[in-house]
Amino acid sequence: MTLIKSISGIRGTIGGSTGDTLNPLDIVKFTTAYATFIRRSGKGNSNKIVVGRDARISGEMVKNVVCGTLMGMGYDVVNIGLATTPTTELAVRMSGADGGIIITASHNPRQWNALKLLNCEGEFLTAADGAEVLDIAEREDFEYADIDHLGKYMEDNTFNERHIDSVLALRLVDTEAIRKARFTVCVDSINSVGGIILPRLLERLGVGYKFLNGEANGDFAHNPEPLEKNLQGIMGELKSGHYDLGIVVDPDVDRLAFICEDGRMFGEEYTLVSIADYVLEDEKQRDGGNRELTTVSNLSSTRALRDVTEKHGGHYTAAAVGEVNVTTKMKEVNAVIGGEGNGGVIYPESHYGRDALVGIALFLTSLAKKGCKVSELRQMFPDYQIAKNRIDLTSDTDVDAILVKVKEIFAQDANAQVNDIDGVKIDFPDCWVHLRKSNTEPIIRVYSEAPTMEQADELGKRLMQVVYDMQK
């Protein structure tokens, strides 16, 4: 069974039987539940829903089912075609729609697809809203429109360009500085919508480029998650010495990774760190130090963001894992920038969503103004390494009890600070470890960070042994 129903939407592999995989009947059911929720919420009055999709092979089929279902619910559909997740988020706001559905399984392999659900602000549903959608679907508590109230269908292919316009209009994006730097980049857009929108962005920034896997056909040339083990092709291309940097995005272009001019990974965790450093420095100079500058990332992201924030006299706050949790905390503390260690940059001056286009434009501006190589920029930041492990669980394991016990053990350690807003995170003076149960698998995820990978892995495995000892 691959069908995963969560507060953020529904995802699964294509084909198979009802209730077991992502198939037309389940797509209809959850699209209907979402439309019912949007109407009952009463927060929109346009009667429009935006639909965008990445280039997955199944995207055309899923799009047709989604659009027909929304029309059957009485909603007018604005189909923006092949579009990134951030483009779709902005399209909801720009068109004044009541909500939006993004058809993408993000970094999952080609056989997967998913529905990501947006509110009228173009932001992901809250946990409570997502739970209500799931409840409506479970009870099939919905009713379709009669013949006189069916929705209409329209296509609008202008939002890619409008997205780029909005990025170039940001105060901290200096197009002239980027043009003068005469950058040449290599881009891996993994056979999806990045291959459509990023060439146009780079052209308008005056950046020379070569694309790998640029055809948006959904037949991914490698595992689409932008991790080092999947990026040997572009890393090898950079070693030729012909480029200033490499740019990597995932299929829906909300995650962003850079590669140094010598072919080494800049580090996906450091995408947000480097861009935050540029934003904080500018905000500090502009404001004259009259207000506290704040940043936010999730608990499993690198400590380097905290270090950079404090270097600029600001305050860092951690949020629970999940984009909606990060954006909620960002609004609460009025953060100037935030995001996630997976290369997700959230810049409120643009919108509250991870956006690789915003990240690219801000990073290139920072690099142009500093006048350094990407590898030299990386050396300006604290160097940490994150190890990722897992504890496999049995069906009768009481995960919550285990996490409570871990918290109790380390609460007595004078050198440890314990945070339990999302699992248990234990901060030590020079390292940290985070344990949280997975929402999709019977495992506890164990993330740990230290100055070296060996130290990080050792810390993670030490905590894993604590858990194993409890189960004896």
Tab-separated table of C-alpha atoms in Angstrom:
chain	number	residue	atom	x	y	z
A	1	MET	CA	0.000	0.000	0.000
A	2	THR	CA	1.490	3.350	-1.046
A	3	LEU	CA	-1.473	5.693	-0.604
A	4	ILE	CA	-0.440	8.223	2.069
A	5	LYS	CA	-3.146	10.498	3.434
A	6	SER	CA	-1.723	13.337	5.494
A	7	ILE	CA	-2.682	16.835	6.595
A	8	SER	CA	-0.744	18.277	3.656
A	9	GLY	CA	-2.578	16.257	0.995
A	10	ILE	CA	-2.574	12.836	-0.619
A	11	ARG	CA	0.211	11.001	-2.413
A	12	GLY	CA	0.960	7.559	-3.744
A	13	THR	CA	2.123	5.531	-6.698
A	14	ILE	CA	0.021	5.547	-9.843
A	15	GLY	CA	-2.155	2.525	-10.657
A	16	GLY	CA	-3.413	-0.330	-8.531
A	17	SER	CA	-6.612	-0.736	-6.586
A	18	THR	CA	-8.863	1.808	-4.882
A	19	GLY	CA	-7.734	2.892	-1.429
A	20	ASP	CA	-4.328	1.339	-1.967
A	21	THR	CA	-2.572	3.616	-4.481
A	22	LEU	CA	-3.119	6.984	-6.152
A	23	ASN	CA	-5.844	6.254	-8.708
A	24	PRO	CA	-8.690	8.247	-10.318
A	25	LEU	CA	-11.334	7.267	-7.756
A	26	ASP	CA	-9.216	8.366	-4.798
A	27	ILE	CA	-8.175	11.540	-6.631
A	28	VAL	CA	-11.867	12.391	-7.101
A	29	LYS	CA	-12.649	11.706	-3.446
A	30	PHE	CA	-9.897	13.867	-1.979
A	31	THR	CA	-10.323	16.673	-4.518
A	32	THR	CA	-14.027	16.723	-3.616
A	33	ALA	CA	-13.247	16.797	0.106
A	34	TYR	CA	-10.840	19.697	-0.427
A	35	ALA	CA	-13.376	21.677	-2.480
A	36	THR	CA	-15.996	21.036	0.208
A	37	PHE	CA	-13.624	22.313	2.890
A	38	ILE	CA	-12.754	25.463	0.912
A	39	ARG	CA	-16.416	26.295	0.374
A	40	ARG	CA	-17.351	25.700	4.017
A	41	SER	CA	-14.421	27.772	5.265
A	42	GLY	CA	-16.008	30.849	3.692
A	43	LYS	CA	-12.608	32.541	3.311
A	44	GLY	CA	-12.787	33.094	-0.435
A	45	ASN	CA	-15.422	34.630	-2.673
A	46	SER	CA	-14.061	34.261	-6.207
A	47	ASN	CA	-15.338	30.703	-6.766
A	48	LYS	CA	-11.986	29.963	-8.476
A	49	ILE	CA	-9.431	27.241	-7.777
A	50	VAL	CA	-5.958	27.313	-9.376
A	51	VAL	CA	-4.440	24.057	-10.612
A	52	GLY	CA	-0.750	23.670	-11.530
A	53	ARG	CA	1.408	20.603	-12.063
A	54	ASP	CA	4.981	19.482	-12.481
A	55	ALA	CA	6.074	17.459	-15.520
A	56	ARG	CA	5.456	13.957	-14.142
A	57	ILE	CA	4.297	11.404	-16.686
A	58	SER	CA	1.033	10.932	-14.767
A	59	GLY	CA	0.430	14.668	-14.452
A	60	GLU	CA	-1.868	15.045	-17.451
A	61	MET	CA	-4.146	12.261	-16.217
A	62	VAL	CA	-4.258	13.557	-12.645
A	63	LYS	CA	-4.844	17.116	-13.849
A	64	ASN	CA	-7.830	16.079	-15.948
A	65	VAL	CA	-9.411	14.244	-13.008
A	66	VAL	CA	-8.770	17.125	-10.598
A	67	CYS	CA	-10.090	19.818	-12.947
A	68	GLY	CA	-13.226	17.837	-13.844
A	69	THR	CA	-13.936	17.141	-10.184
A	70	LEU	CA	-13.584	20.792	-9.199
A	71	MET	CA	-15.967	21.779	-11.998
A	72	GLY	CA	-18.374	19.117	-10.769
A	73	MET	CA	-18.206	20.800	-7.364
A	74	GLY	CA	-19.215	24.102	-8.952
A	75	TYR	CA	-15.754	25.717	-8.935
A	76	ASP	CA	-14.271	27.619	-11.857
A	77	VAL	CA	-10.854	26.126	-12.634
A	78	VAL	CA	-7.806	28.204	-13.587
A	79	ASN	CA	-5.376	25.719	-15.105
A	80	ILE	CA	-1.901	27.295	-15.203
A	81	GLY	CA	-0.340	24.249	-16.862
A	82	LEU	CA	3.214	23.110	-16.199
A	83	ALA	CA	4.285	25.223	-13.252
A	84	THR	CA	6.435	25.103	-10.138
A	85	THR	CA	4.997	24.837	-6.649
A	86	PRO	CA	5.932	28.453	-5.820
A	87	THR	CA	4.469	29.645	-9.145
A	88	THR	CA	1.170	27.967	-8.262
A	89	GLU	CA	1.242	29.474	-4.772
A	90	LEU	CA	1.728	32.942	-6.221
A	91	ALA	CA	-0.946	32.327	-8.875
A	92	VAL	CA	-3.543	31.767	-6.143
A	93	ARG	CA	-2.762	35.190	-4.690
A	94	MET	CA	-2.367	36.968	-8.011
A	95	SER	CA	-5.673	35.657	-9.351
A	96	GLY	CA	-7.588	36.150	-6.099
A	97	ALA	CA	-8.572	32.476	-6.094
A	98	ASP	CA	-10.158	30.672	-3.161
A	99	GLY	CA	-7.423	28.039	-3.154
A	100	GLY	CA	-5.134	25.902	-5.271
A	101	ILE	CA	-4.012	22.359	-5.930
A	102	ILE	CA	-0.442	21.538	-6.928
A	103	ILE	CA	-0.074	18.185	-8.657
A	104	THR	CA	3.412	17.039	-7.672
A	105	ALA	CA	5.123	14.426	-5.550
A	106	SER	CA	8.087	16.751	-5.018
A	107	HIS	CA	11.304	14.693	-4.800
A	108	ASN	CA	9.619	11.268	-5.007
A	109	PRO	CA	10.481	8.984	-7.982
A	110	ARG	CA	8.598	9.048	-11.305
A	111	GLN	CA	5.895	6.518	-10.347
A	112	TRP	CA	4.618	8.785	-7.566
A	113	ASN	CA	2.282	11.748	-7.725
A	114	ALA	CA	0.388	13.807	-5.169
A	115	LEU	CA	-2.070	16.599	-4.498
A	116	LYS	CA	-0.715	19.497	-2.421
A	117	LEU	CA	-3.480	21.708	-1.076
A	118	LEU	CA	-3.428	25.514	-0.729
A	119	ASN	CA	-5.642	28.053	1.005
A	120	CYS	CA	-6.728	31.435	-0.403
A	121	GLU	CA	-3.353	32.951	0.602
A	122	GLY	CA	-1.533	30.465	-1.607
A	123	GLU	CA	-0.126	28.732	1.482
A	124	PHE	CA	-0.347	25.131	2.627
A	125	LEU	CA	-3.271	24.202	4.821
A	126	THR	CA	-2.693	24.189	8.565
A	127	ALA	CA	-2.665	20.876	10.437
A	128	ALA	CA	-6.216	21.500	11.652
A	129	ASP	CA	-7.470	22.359	8.161
A	130	GLY	CA	-5.764	19.340	6.649
A	131	ALA	CA	-7.292	17.085	9.290
A	132	GLU	CA	-10.736	18.472	8.416
A	133	VAL	CA	-10.207	17.637	4.732
A	134	LEU	CA	-9.283	14.071	5.672
A	135	ASP	CA	-12.359	13.805	7.887
A	136	ILE	CA	-14.645	15.021	5.087
A	137	ALA	CA	-13.102	12.468	2.732
A	138	GLU	CA	-13.428	9.654	5.234
A	139	ARG	CA	-17.128	10.374	5.831
A	140	GLU	CA	-17.754	11.282	2.170
A	141	ASP	CA	-19.572	14.312	3.514
A	142	PHE	CA	-19.995	16.188	0.246
A	143	GLU	CA	-22.440	16.989	-2.521
A	144	TYR	CA	-21.862	17.848	-6.175
A	145	ALA	CA	-23.302	20.779	-8.128
A	146	ASP	CA	-26.418	20.483	-10.276
A	147	ILE	CA	-26.476	21.188	-14.007
A	148	ASP	CA	-27.017	24.920	-13.598
A	149	HIS	CA	-24.112	25.401	-11.186
A	150	LEU	CA	-21.252	23.476	-12.759
A	151	GLY	CA	-17.922	25.304	-12.822
A	152	LYS	CA	-16.137	26.704	-15.859
A	153	TYR	CA	-12.665	25.885	-17.161
A	154	MET	CA	-9.975	28.286	-18.350
A	155	GLU	CA	-6.253	28.151	-19.046
A	156	ASP	CA	-3.812	30.921	-18.115
A	157	ASN	CA	-0.173	30.451	-19.092
A	158	THR	CA	1.051	33.862	-17.924
A	159	PHE	CA	2.067	32.970	-14.376
A	160	ASN	CA	5.595	31.736	-15.086
A	161	GLU	CA	6.478	35.176	-16.404
A	162	ARG	CA	4.592	36.909	-13.597
A	163	HIS	CA	6.499	34.816	-11.074
A	164	ILE	CA	9.811	35.893	-12.611
A	165	ASP	CA	8.649	39.528	-12.645
A	166	SER	CA	7.914	39.311	-8.922
A	167	VAL	CA	11.359	37.862	-8.180
A	168	LEU	CA	13.189	40.551	-10.156
A	169	ALA	CA	11.151	43.234	-8.381
A	170	LEU	CA	12.441	42.208	-4.936
A	171	ARG	CA	14.521	44.947	-3.314
A	172	LEU	CA	17.433	42.636	-2.518
A	173	VAL	CA	17.678	41.199	-6.044
A	174	ASP	CA	20.259	43.329	-7.879
A	175	THR	CA	19.906	42.419	-11.541
A	176	GLU	CA	22.582	44.888	-12.616
A	177	ALA	CA	25.164	43.440	-10.217
A	178	ILE	CA	24.418	39.939	-11.488
A	179	ARG	CA	24.742	41.039	-15.110
A	180	LYS	CA	28.108	42.672	-14.443
A	181	ALA	CA	29.405	39.484	-12.814
A	182	ARG	CA	28.839	37.611	-16.109
A	183	PHE	CA	28.148	34.300	-14.399
A	184	THR	CA	28.022	31.029	-16.289
A	185	VAL	CA	26.098	28.226	-14.586
A	186	CYS	CA	25.204	24.597	-15.133
A	187	VAL	CA	21.675	23.573	-14.102
A	188	ASP	CA	20.179	20.154	-13.421
A	189	SER	CA	16.390	20.582	-13.626
A	190	ILE	CA	15.694	16.809	-13.455
A	191	ASN	CA	13.348	16.644	-16.470
A	192	SER	CA	10.622	18.750	-14.903
A	193	VAL	CA	9.282	22.288	-14.765
A	194	GLY	CA	12.602	23.848	-13.764
A	195	GLY	CA	13.620	23.265	-17.359
A	196	ILE	CA	10.790	25.559	-18.451
A	197	ILE	CA	11.014	28.499	-16.058
A	198	LEU	CA	14.682	28.648	-15.027
A	199	PRO	CA	16.125	29.376	-18.510
A	200	ARG	CA	13.888	32.431	-18.694
A	201	LEU	CA	14.889	33.581	-15.200
A	202	LEU	CA	18.590	33.219	-15.994
A	203	GLU	CA	18.212	35.035	-19.336
A	204	ARG	CA	16.556	37.990	-17.635
A	205	LEU	CA	19.367	38.022	-15.061
A	206	GLY	CA	22.007	38.013	-17.809
A	207	VAL	CA	23.431	34.646	-16.731
A	208	GLY	CA	24.910	32.187	-19.233
A	209	TYR	CA	23.785	28.610	-18.750
A	210	LYS	CA	23.861	24.978	-19.774
A	211	PHE	CA	21.057	22.608	-18.738
A	212	LEU	CA	21.375	18.942	-17.871
A	213	ASN	CA	18.151	16.916	-17.896
A	214	GLY	CA	16.371	20.020	-19.151
A	215	GLU	CA	13.562	18.405	-21.142
A	216	ALA	CA	10.362	18.582	-19.074
A	217	ASN	CA	9.116	15.072	-19.863
A	218	GLY	CA	8.815	13.663	-16.321
A	219	ASP	CA	11.105	10.742	-17.127
A	220	PHE	CA	13.661	11.584	-14.433
A	221	ALA	CA	17.255	10.845	-15.465
A	222	HIS	CA	18.209	10.009	-11.859
A	223	ASN	CA	16.663	9.910	-8.404
A	224	PRO	CA	15.108	13.399	-8.215
A	225	GLU	CA	16.013	14.194	-4.614
A	226	PRO	CA	18.846	16.792	-4.790
A	227	LEU	CA	21.323	14.881	-2.627
A	228	GLU	CA	25.031	14.454	-3.374
A	229	LYS	CA	24.700	10.736	-4.156
A	230	ASN	CA	22.212	11.588	-6.948
A	231	LEU	CA	24.170	14.462	-8.482
A	232	GLN	CA	27.369	12.919	-9.786
A	233	GLY	CA	26.535	14.010	-13.345
A	234	ILE	CA	26.411	17.735	-12.689
A	235	MET	CA	29.252	17.521	-10.158
A	236	GLY	CA	31.402	15.972	-12.880
A	237	GLU	CA	30.356	18.698	-15.317
A	238	LEU	CA	31.444	21.389	-12.839
A	239	LYS	CA	34.881	19.790	-12.527
A	240	SER	CA	35.521	20.798	-16.140
A	241	GLY	CA	36.197	24.309	-14.840
A	242	HIS	CA	33.822	25.992	-17.314
A	243	TYR	CA	31.263	27.259	-14.793
A	244	ASP	CA	31.012	29.613	-11.837
A	245	LEU	CA	28.525	27.354	-10.045
A	246	GLY	CA	25.991	24.580	-10.411
A	247	ILE	CA	22.279	24.878	-9.616
A	248	VAL	CA	20.070	21.905	-8.770
A	249	VAL	CA	16.312	21.892	-8.145
A	250	ASP	CA	13.781	19.158	-7.442
A	251	PRO	CA	10.833	18.400	-9.787
A	252	ASP	CA	8.535	21.116	-8.374
A	253	VAL	CA	11.333	23.688	-7.833
A	254	ASP	CA	10.841	24.463	-4.161
A	255	ARG	CA	14.150	22.881	-3.081
A	256	LEU	CA	17.488	24.322	-4.147
A	257	ALA	CA	21.085	23.122	-3.944
A	258	PHE	CA	24.299	24.690	-5.219
A	259	ILE	CA	27.550	23.134	-6.409
A	260	CYS	CA	30.890	24.902	-6.109
A	261	GLU	CA	32.916	25.834	-9.166
A	262	ASP	CA	35.293	22.919	-8.489
A	263	GLY	CA	32.517	20.297	-8.449
A	264	ARG	CA	32.134	19.967	-4.679
A	265	MET	CA	28.721	20.283	-3.048
A	266	PHE	CA	28.056	23.649	-1.449
A	267	GLY	CA	25.779	21.741	0.940
A	268	GLU	CA	21.988	21.731	0.727
A	269	GLU	CA	21.812	22.809	4.386
A	270	TYR	CA	23.835	25.899	3.504
A	271	THR	CA	21.492	27.186	0.787
A	272	LEU	CA	19.350	28.899	3.425
A	273	VAL	CA	22.351	29.806	5.606
A	274	SER	CA	24.163	31.704	2.841
A	275	ILE	CA	21.068	33.553	1.643
A	276	ALA	CA	20.062	34.428	5.220
A	277	ASP	CA	23.547	35.880	5.799
A	278	TYR	CA	23.049	38.238	2.843
A	279	VAL	CA	19.528	39.245	3.899
A	280	LEU	CA	20.484	39.789	7.544
A	281	GLU	CA	23.508	41.906	6.660
A	282	ASP	CA	21.411	44.170	4.448
A	283	GLU	CA	18.539	44.438	6.926
A	284	LYS	CA	20.957	45.294	9.728
A	285	GLN	CA	22.547	48.104	7.723
A	286	ARG	CA	19.213	49.434	6.464
A	287	ASP	CA	17.553	49.399	9.848
A	288	GLY	CA	20.526	50.689	11.798
A	289	GLY	CA	20.097	48.006	14.412
A	290	ASN	CA	16.802	49.430	15.673
A	291	ARG	CA	14.892	46.158	15.589
A	292	GLU	CA	15.721	42.571	16.358
A	293	LEU	CA	16.131	40.499	13.228
A	294	THR	CA	14.754	36.980	13.483
A	295	THR	CA	15.140	33.788	11.472
A	296	VAL	CA	13.396	30.408	11.618
A	297	SER	CA	14.180	26.888	10.468
A	298	ASN	CA	12.945	23.480	11.555
A	299	LEU	CA	14.474	21.445	14.364
A	300	SER	CA	16.296	19.098	11.982
A	301	SER	CA	18.125	21.897	10.143
A	302	THR	CA	21.724	22.945	10.665
A	303	ARG	CA	22.825	25.006	13.660
A	304	ALA	CA	24.734	27.232	11.225
A	305	LEU	CA	21.620	29.370	10.677
A	306	ARG	CA	21.508	30.131	14.395
A	307	ASP	CA	25.219	31.025	14.360
A	308	VAL	CA	24.881	33.343	11.355
A	309	THR	CA	21.779	34.999	12.823
A	310	GLU	CA	23.515	35.679	16.137
A	311	LYS	CA	26.586	37.003	14.287
A	312	HIS	CA	24.345	39.743	12.921
A	313	GLY	CA	22.853	40.429	16.350
A	314	GLY	CA	19.610	38.650	15.532
A	315	HIS	CA	17.544	35.935	17.197
A	316	TYR	CA	16.986	32.420	15.860
A	317	THR	CA	13.853	30.349	16.566
A	318	ALA	CA	13.258	26.671	15.801
A	319	ALA	CA	9.968	25.282	14.483
A	320	ALA	CA	8.549	21.786	14.214
A	321	VAL	CA	9.381	19.921	10.996
A	322	GLY	CA	7.062	20.751	8.095
A	323	GLU	CA	6.784	23.822	5.881
A	324	VAL	CA	3.491	24.999	7.372
A	325	ASN	CA	5.024	24.816	10.864
A	326	VAL	CA	7.965	26.925	9.722
A	327	THR	CA	5.782	29.565	8.069
A	328	THR	CA	3.475	29.713	11.090
A	329	LYS	CA	6.456	30.359	13.375
A	330	MET	CA	7.894	32.896	10.924
A	331	LYS	CA	4.696	34.917	11.064
A	332	GLU	CA	4.593	34.642	14.850
A	333	VAL	CA	8.119	36.072	15.316
A	334	ASN	CA	8.067	38.329	12.220
A	335	ALA	CA	11.095	36.585	10.711
A	336	VAL	CA	12.963	38.300	7.877
A	337	ILE	CA	13.832	34.917	6.347
A	338	GLY	CA	13.392	31.249	7.145
A	339	GLY	CA	13.088	27.819	5.646
A	340	GLU	CA	14.323	24.280	5.894
A	341	GLY	CA	17.677	22.563	5.679
A	342	ASN	CA	16.583	20.642	2.578
A	343	GLY	CA	17.332	23.715	0.462
A	344	GLY	CA	13.974	25.379	1.063
A	345	VAL	CA	14.180	29.197	1.201
A	346	ILE	CA	11.148	31.133	2.473
A	347	TYR	CA	11.446	34.899	1.994
A	348	PRO	CA	8.363	36.786	3.227
A	349	GLU	CA	9.076	39.792	0.994
A	350	SER	CA	8.020	37.470	-1.834
A	351	HIS	CA	5.606	35.000	-0.220
A	352	TYR	CA	5.352	32.395	2.537
A	353	GLY	CA	6.474	29.391	0.542
A	354	ARG	CA	9.734	27.671	-0.392
A	355	ASP	CA	10.873	29.175	-3.669
A	356	ALA	CA	13.990	28.162	-5.595
A	357	LEU	CA	13.660	31.130	-7.993
A	358	VAL	CA	13.855	33.569	-5.089
A	359	GLY	CA	16.789	31.601	-3.670
A	360	ILE	CA	18.697	31.653	-6.969
A	361	ALA	CA	18.247	35.406	-7.465
A	362	LEU	CA	19.274	36.268	-3.886
A	363	PHE	CA	22.266	33.891	-3.948
A	364	LEU	CA	23.561	35.271	-7.261
A	365	THR	CA	23.156	38.834	-5.971
A	366	SER	CA	25.117	38.005	-2.822
A	367	LEU	CA	27.839	36.240	-4.817
A	368	ALA	CA	28.120	39.139	-7.259
A	369	LYS	CA	28.423	41.727	-4.495
A	370	LYS	CA	30.990	39.712	-2.553
A	371	GLY	CA	33.033	39.099	-5.690
A	372	CYS	CA	34.202	35.680	-4.538
A	373	LYS	CA	34.037	32.098	-5.726
A	374	VAL	CA	31.287	29.823	-4.459
A	375	SER	CA	33.840	27.646	-2.631
A	376	GLU	CA	35.204	30.764	-0.907
A	377	LEU	CA	31.682	31.794	0.107
A	378	ARG	CA	31.121	28.375	1.675
A	379	GLN	CA	34.250	28.818	3.834
A	380	MET	CA	32.726	31.944	5.400
A	381	PHE	CA	30.191	29.870	7.365
A	382	PRO	CA	30.499	27.488	10.333
A	383	ASP	CA	31.144	23.935	9.191
A	384	TYR	CA	28.788	21.260	10.504
A	385	GLN	CA	27.899	17.783	9.301
A	386	ILE	CA	24.514	16.065	9.682
A	387	ALA	CA	24.112	12.283	9.980
A	388	LYS	CA	20.743	10.648	9.296
A	389	ASN	CA	19.810	7.333	10.901
A	390	ARG	CA	16.613	5.471	11.708
A	391	ILE	CA	15.228	3.108	14.302
A	392	ASP	CA	12.887	0.471	12.892
A	393	LEU	CA	9.881	-0.211	15.099
A	394	THR	CA	7.516	-3.105	15.636
A	395	SER	CA	3.743	-2.702	15.516
A	396	ASP	CA	3.464	-2.813	19.315
A	397	THR	CA	6.188	-0.216	20.022
A	398	ASP	CA	4.967	2.718	22.118
A	399	VAL	CA	6.908	5.471	20.358
A	400	ASP	CA	5.497	8.291	22.478
A	401	ALA	CA	6.549	6.535	25.679
A	402	ILE	CA	10.064	6.079	24.315
A	403	LEU	CA	10.386	9.761	23.441
A	404	VAL	CA	9.085	10.801	26.861
A	405	LYS	CA	11.694	8.583	28.518
A	406	VAL	CA	14.495	10.010	26.362
A	407	LYS	CA	13.392	13.494	27.354
A	408	GLU	CA	13.425	12.558	31.052
A	409	ILE	CA	16.915	11.073	30.815
A	410	PHE	CA	18.507	14.097	29.193
A	411	ALA	CA	16.525	16.698	31.141
A	412	GLN	CA	18.849	15.772	34.038
A	413	ASP	CA	21.973	16.540	31.986
A	414	ALA	CA	23.285	20.016	32.836
A	415	ASN	CA	25.026	20.220	29.441
A	416	ALA	CA	21.872	19.454	27.476
A	417	GLN	CA	18.907	21.576	26.419
A	418	VAL	CA	15.796	19.567	25.547
A	419	ASN	CA	13.106	20.683	23.078
A	420	ASP	CA	9.961	18.548	22.704
A	421	ILE	CA	7.800	20.534	20.258
A	422	ASP	CA	8.390	17.823	17.639
A	423	GLY	CA	9.705	14.565	19.027
A	424	VAL	CA	12.749	15.227	21.204
A	425	LYS	CA	15.746	17.371	20.264
A	426	ILE	CA	18.741	17.446	22.589
A	427	ASP	CA	21.154	20.352	22.150
A	428	PHE	CA	24.670	20.007	23.516
A	429	PRO	CA	27.285	22.823	23.429
A	430	ASP	CA	28.899	21.583	20.202
A	431	CYS	CA	26.332	19.202	18.704
A	432	TRP	CA	22.677	18.101	18.703
A	433	VAL	CA	20.500	15.074	18.042
A	434	HIS	CA	16.816	15.015	17.054
A	435	LEU	CA	14.491	12.018	17.379
A	436	ARG	CA	11.016	12.146	15.851
A	437	LYS	CA	8.587	9.508	14.710
A	438	SER	CA	7.806	9.330	11.017
A	439	ASN	CA	4.304	10.158	9.819
A	440	THR	CA	4.566	7.666	6.965
A	441	GLU	CA	6.717	4.756	8.185
A	442	PRO	CA	7.038	2.679	11.411
A	443	ILE	CA	10.375	4.279	12.299
A	444	ILE	CA	11.974	6.921	14.492
A	445	ARG	CA	14.112	9.292	12.443
A	446	VAL	CA	17.405	10.160	14.149
A	447	TYR	CA	19.171	13.283	12.867
A	448	SER	CA	22.395	14.428	14.521
A	449	GLU	CA	24.835	17.257	13.811
A	450	ALA	CA	28.437	17.803	14.894
A	451	PRO	CA	31.668	19.347	13.520
A	452	THR	CA	32.521	16.084	11.679
A	453	MET	CA	30.419	13.337	10.111
A	454	GLU	CA	32.063	10.754	12.345
A	455	GLN	CA	31.083	12.675	15.488
A	456	ALA	CA	27.560	13.239	14.187
A	457	ASP	CA	27.064	9.581	13.355
A	458	GLU	CA	28.496	8.508	16.702
A	459	LEU	CA	26.098	10.833	18.550
A	460	GLY	CA	23.112	9.534	16.604
A	461	LYS	CA	24.029	5.921	17.260
A	462	ARG	CA	24.567	6.650	20.964
A	463	LEU	CA	20.978	7.868	21.211
A	464	MET	CA	19.784	4.914	19.170
A	465	GLN	CA	21.429	2.601	21.706
A	466	VAL	CA	19.567	4.415	24.504
A	467	VAL	CA	16.322	3.574	22.735
A	468	TYR	CA	17.361	-0.045	22.117
A	469	ASP	CA	18.246	-0.449	25.805
A	470	MET	CA	14.742	0.710	26.751
A	471	GLN	CA	13.190	-2.032	24.648
A	472	LYS	CA	15.103	-4.892	26.318
